């Protein structure tokens, strides 16, 4: 999880308790069909030499994703055999699961990304909020424990 992510721990625990395939779980905000960015001046640029496909495999966004304890050593072992990729979320939750583990990536239905500037009124229904400041995290925490 990135440093600027608020996580609603009670909702996160509730989500994890409801999983049926926890031993091999990879989940978060799913990107099922994202194109590889080829514009050299773009922050998300990926050269053809590094990734020769038009679209990334399904992966979950980097600010926050969930990996079950059992899947972590599998990802680690597979990653040691793979050429590193410059976007860790695509590498860990997309390329490795697709190419080595043949595991699906799950969408967390209530995982939602909000911009800090937006008014967040439904904090209790959100697993994560990104990006945010420490001050806002404290406010969000209070909203989750004192509705």
mmCIF file of C-alpha atoms in Angstrom:
data_model
loop_
_atom_site.group_PDB
_atom_site.id
_atom_site.type_symbol
_atom_site.label_atom_id
_atom_site.label_comp_id
_atom_site.label_asym_id
_atom_site.label_seq_id
_atom_site.Cartn_x
_atom_site.Cartn_y
_atom_site.Cartn_z
ATOM 1 C CA UNK A 1 0.000 0.000 0.000
ATOM 2 C CA UNK A 2 1.291 3.456 -0.851
ATOM 3 C CA UNK A 3 1.894 6.017 1.896
ATOM 4 C CA UNK A 4 -0.909 8.287 0.689
ATOM 5 C CA UNK A 5 -3.714 5.718 0.862
ATOM 6 C CA UNK A 6 -6.389 5.659 3.551
ATOM 7 C CA UNK A 7 -7.597 2.139 4.225
ATOM 8 C CA UNK A 8 -10.889 1.349 5.883
ATOM 9 C CA UNK A 9 -9.647 -1.624 7.909
ATOM 10 C CA UNK A 10 -13.045 -2.896 9.167
ATOM 11 C CA UNK A 11 -14.385 -2.982 5.607
ATOM 12 C CA UNK A 12 -11.145 -4.550 4.377
ATOM 13 C CA UNK A 13 -11.447 -7.319 6.994
ATOM 14 C CA UNK A 14 -15.101 -7.850 6.063
ATOM 15 C CA UNK A 15 -14.129 -8.185 2.410
ATOM 16 C CA UNK A 16 -11.349 -10.671 3.150
ATOM 17 C CA UNK A 17 -13.603 -12.792 5.386
ATOM 18 C CA UNK A 18 -16.086 -13.159 2.526
ATOM 19 C CA UNK A 19 -13.551 -14.609 0.090
ATOM 20 C CA UNK A 20 -13.951 -18.178 -1.095
ATOM 21 C CA UNK A 21 -10.528 -18.559 -2.750
ATOM 22 C CA UNK A 22 -8.339 -16.898 -0.130
ATOM 23 C CA UNK A 23 -5.277 -19.173 -0.491
ATOM 24 C CA UNK A 24 -4.520 -17.801 -3.959
ATOM 25 C CA UNK A 25 -6.065 -14.362 -3.790
ATOM 26 C CA UNK A 26 -4.907 -11.309 -5.737
ATOM 27 C CA UNK A 27 -7.385 -8.447 -5.576
ATOM 28 C CA UNK A 28 -7.928 -4.716 -5.784
ATOM 29 C CA UNK A 29 -9.225 -2.205 -8.292
ATOM 30 C CA UNK A 30 -9.133 -4.230 -11.494
ATOM 31 C CA UNK A 31 -7.841 -2.939 -14.819
ATOM 32 C CA UNK A 32 -9.086 -5.662 -17.151
ATOM 33 C CA UNK A 33 -7.937 -4.279 -20.522
ATOM 34 C CA UNK A 34 -5.435 -1.410 -20.209
ATOM 35 C CA UNK A 35 -3.404 -0.444 -23.272
ATOM 36 C CA UNK A 36 0.348 -0.146 -22.992
ATOM 37 C CA UNK A 37 1.268 3.549 -23.305
ATOM 38 C CA UNK A 38 3.706 4.202 -26.154
ATOM 39 C CA UNK A 39 3.999 8.010 -26.009
ATOM 40 C CA UNK A 40 7.600 8.594 -24.947
ATOM 41 C CA UNK A 41 6.789 11.771 -22.988
ATOM 42 C CA UNK A 42 4.055 10.071 -20.924
ATOM 43 C CA UNK A 43 4.661 9.163 -17.272
ATOM 44 C CA UNK A 44 3.344 5.643 -17.983
ATOM 45 C CA UNK A 45 5.473 5.073 -21.116
ATOM 46 C CA UNK A 46 6.428 1.478 -21.894
ATOM 47 C CA UNK A 47 8.797 0.816 -24.806
ATOM 48 C CA UNK A 48 7.959 -1.966 -27.258
ATOM 49 C CA UNK A 49 11.266 -3.655 -26.422
ATOM 50 C CA UNK A 50 10.199 -4.023 -22.803
ATOM 51 C CA UNK A 51 6.613 -5.116 -23.478
ATOM 52 C CA UNK A 52 5.733 -6.133 -27.063
ATOM 53 C CA UNK A 53 1.968 -6.540 -26.554
ATOM 54 C CA UNK A 54 -0.690 -3.877 -27.130
ATOM 55 C CA UNK A 55 -2.524 -4.480 -23.847
ATOM 56 C CA UNK A 56 -1.423 -5.412 -20.357
ATOM 57 C CA UNK A 57 -2.887 -8.514 -18.776
ATOM 58 C CA UNK A 58 -5.602 -7.860 -16.186
ATOM 59 C CA UNK A 59 -3.960 -6.314 -13.117
ATOM 60 C CA UNK A 60 -4.923 -4.308 -10.049
ATOM 61 C CA UNK A 61 -3.864 -0.711 -9.362
ATOM 62 C CA UNK A 62 -0.744 0.019 -7.395
ATOM 63 C CA UNK A 63 -1.936 2.302 -4.583
ATOM 64 C CA UNK A 64 -3.439 -0.703 -2.788
ATOM 65 C CA UNK A 65 -3.897 -4.349 -3.617
ATOM 66 C CA UNK A 66 -4.381 -7.537 -1.639
ATOM 67 C CA UNK A 67 -2.226 -10.653 -1.834
ATOM 68 C CA UNK A 68 -2.965 -13.719 0.260
ATOM 69 C CA UNK A 69 -0.120 -15.076 2.343
ATOM 70 C CA UNK A 70 0.057 -18.250 0.274
ATOM 71 C CA UNK A 71 0.382 -16.405 -3.029
ATOM 72 C CA UNK A 72 3.245 -14.117 -1.922
ATOM 73 C CA UNK A 73 6.011 -16.781 -2.063
ATOM 74 C CA UNK A 74 4.640 -17.994 -5.400
ATOM 75 C CA UNK A 75 4.868 -14.489 -6.842
ATOM 76 C CA UNK A 76 8.316 -13.998 -5.329
ATOM 77 C CA UNK A 77 9.639 -17.278 -6.741
ATOM 78 C CA UNK A 78 8.253 -16.550 -10.191
ATOM 79 C CA UNK A 79 9.543 -12.958 -10.128
ATOM 80 C CA UNK A 80 13.096 -14.206 -9.566
ATOM 81 C CA UNK A 81 12.895 -15.965 -12.936
ATOM 82 C CA UNK A 82 11.380 -13.032 -14.797
ATOM 83 C CA UNK A 83 12.857 -9.878 -16.294
ATOM 84 C CA UNK A 84 11.790 -6.952 -14.087
ATOM 85 C CA UNK A 85 9.100 -4.612 -15.310
ATOM 86 C CA UNK A 86 9.047 -0.914 -14.375
ATOM 87 C CA UNK A 87 5.459 -0.812 -13.069
ATOM 88 C CA UNK A 88 5.306 -2.978 -9.979
ATOM 89 C CA UNK A 89 1.516 -3.338 -9.960
ATOM 90 C CA UNK A 90 1.451 -4.670 -13.522
ATOM 91 C CA UNK A 91 4.450 -6.905 -12.800
ATOM 92 C CA UNK A 92 3.223 -8.370 -9.486
ATOM 93 C CA UNK A 93 -0.523 -8.561 -10.116
ATOM 94 C CA UNK A 94 -0.646 -8.932 -13.908
ATOM 95 C CA UNK A 95 2.398 -10.401 -15.616
ATOM 96 C CA UNK A 96 3.470 -12.892 -12.936
ATOM 97 C CA UNK A 97 -0.040 -14.270 -12.287
ATOM 98 C CA UNK A 98 -0.733 -14.600 -16.027
ATOM 99 C CA UNK A 99 2.601 -15.949 -17.236
ATOM 100 C CA UNK A 100 3.699 -18.106 -14.307
ATOM 101 C CA UNK A 101 0.903 -18.818 -11.844
ATOM 102 C CA UNK A 102 -2.199 -18.891 -14.064
ATOM 103 C CA UNK A 103 -4.184 -17.196 -11.310
ATOM 104 C CA UNK A 104 -7.114 -14.832 -11.812
ATOM 105 C CA UNK A 105 -7.008 -11.281 -10.502
ATOM 106 C CA UNK A 106 -10.130 -10.253 -8.591
ATOM 107 C CA UNK A 107 -11.914 -6.921 -8.481
ATOM 108 C CA UNK A 108 -12.656 -5.612 -4.989
ATOM 109 C CA UNK A 109 -16.163 -4.334 -5.591
ATOM 110 C CA UNK A 110 -16.011 -1.627 -2.952
ATOM 111 C CA UNK A 111 -12.429 -0.610 -3.604
ATOM 112 C CA UNK A 112 -12.721 2.885 -4.971
ATOM 113 C CA UNK A 113 -10.132 5.514 -5.827
ATOM 114 C CA UNK A 114 -11.080 9.073 -4.919
ATOM 115 C CA UNK A 115 -9.143 12.229 -5.587
ATOM 116 C CA UNK A 116 -8.371 14.209 -2.443
ATOM 117 C CA UNK A 117 -10.078 17.318 -3.802
ATOM 118 C CA UNK A 118 -13.396 15.523 -4.148
ATOM 119 C CA UNK A 119 -15.887 15.507 -1.314
ATOM 120 C CA UNK A 120 -15.927 12.013 0.101
ATOM 121 C CA UNK A 121 -19.192 11.404 1.936
ATOM 122 C CA UNK A 122 -19.427 7.625 1.865
ATOM 123 C CA UNK A 123 -16.159 6.714 3.589
ATOM 124 C CA UNK A 124 -17.744 3.732 5.350
ATOM 125 C CA UNK A 125 -18.439 2.158 1.939
ATOM 126 C CA UNK A 126 -14.894 2.561 0.595
ATOM 127 C CA UNK A 127 -12.029 0.144 1.140
ATOM 128 C CA UNK A 128 -9.414 2.711 0.080
ATOM 129 C CA UNK A 129 -9.134 6.414 -0.720
ATOM 130 C CA UNK A 130 -6.175 7.692 -2.739
ATOM 131 C CA UNK A 131 -4.393 10.053 -2.738
ATOM 132 C CA UNK A 132 -4.861 11.651 0.657
ATOM 133 C CA UNK A 133 -2.938 13.456 3.387
ATOM 134 C CA UNK A 134 -2.324 12.360 6.993
ATOM 135 C CA UNK A 135 -4.819 14.997 8.166
ATOM 136 C CA UNK A 136 -7.503 13.684 5.822
ATOM 137 C CA UNK A 137 -6.730 10.106 6.867
ATOM 138 C CA UNK A 138 -7.518 11.090 10.445
ATOM 139 C CA UNK A 139 -10.807 12.665 9.343
ATOM 140 C CA UNK A 140 -11.698 9.587 7.296
ATOM 141 C CA UNK A 141 -10.856 7.327 10.223
ATOM 142 C CA UNK A 142 -13.189 9.301 12.479
ATOM 143 C CA UNK A 143 -15.949 8.989 9.889
ATOM 144 C CA UNK A 144 -15.556 5.204 9.861
ATOM 145 C CA UNK A 145 -15.736 4.837 13.656
ATOM 146 C CA UNK A 146 -18.162 7.716 14.396
ATOM 147 C CA UNK A 147 -20.726 7.939 11.592
#
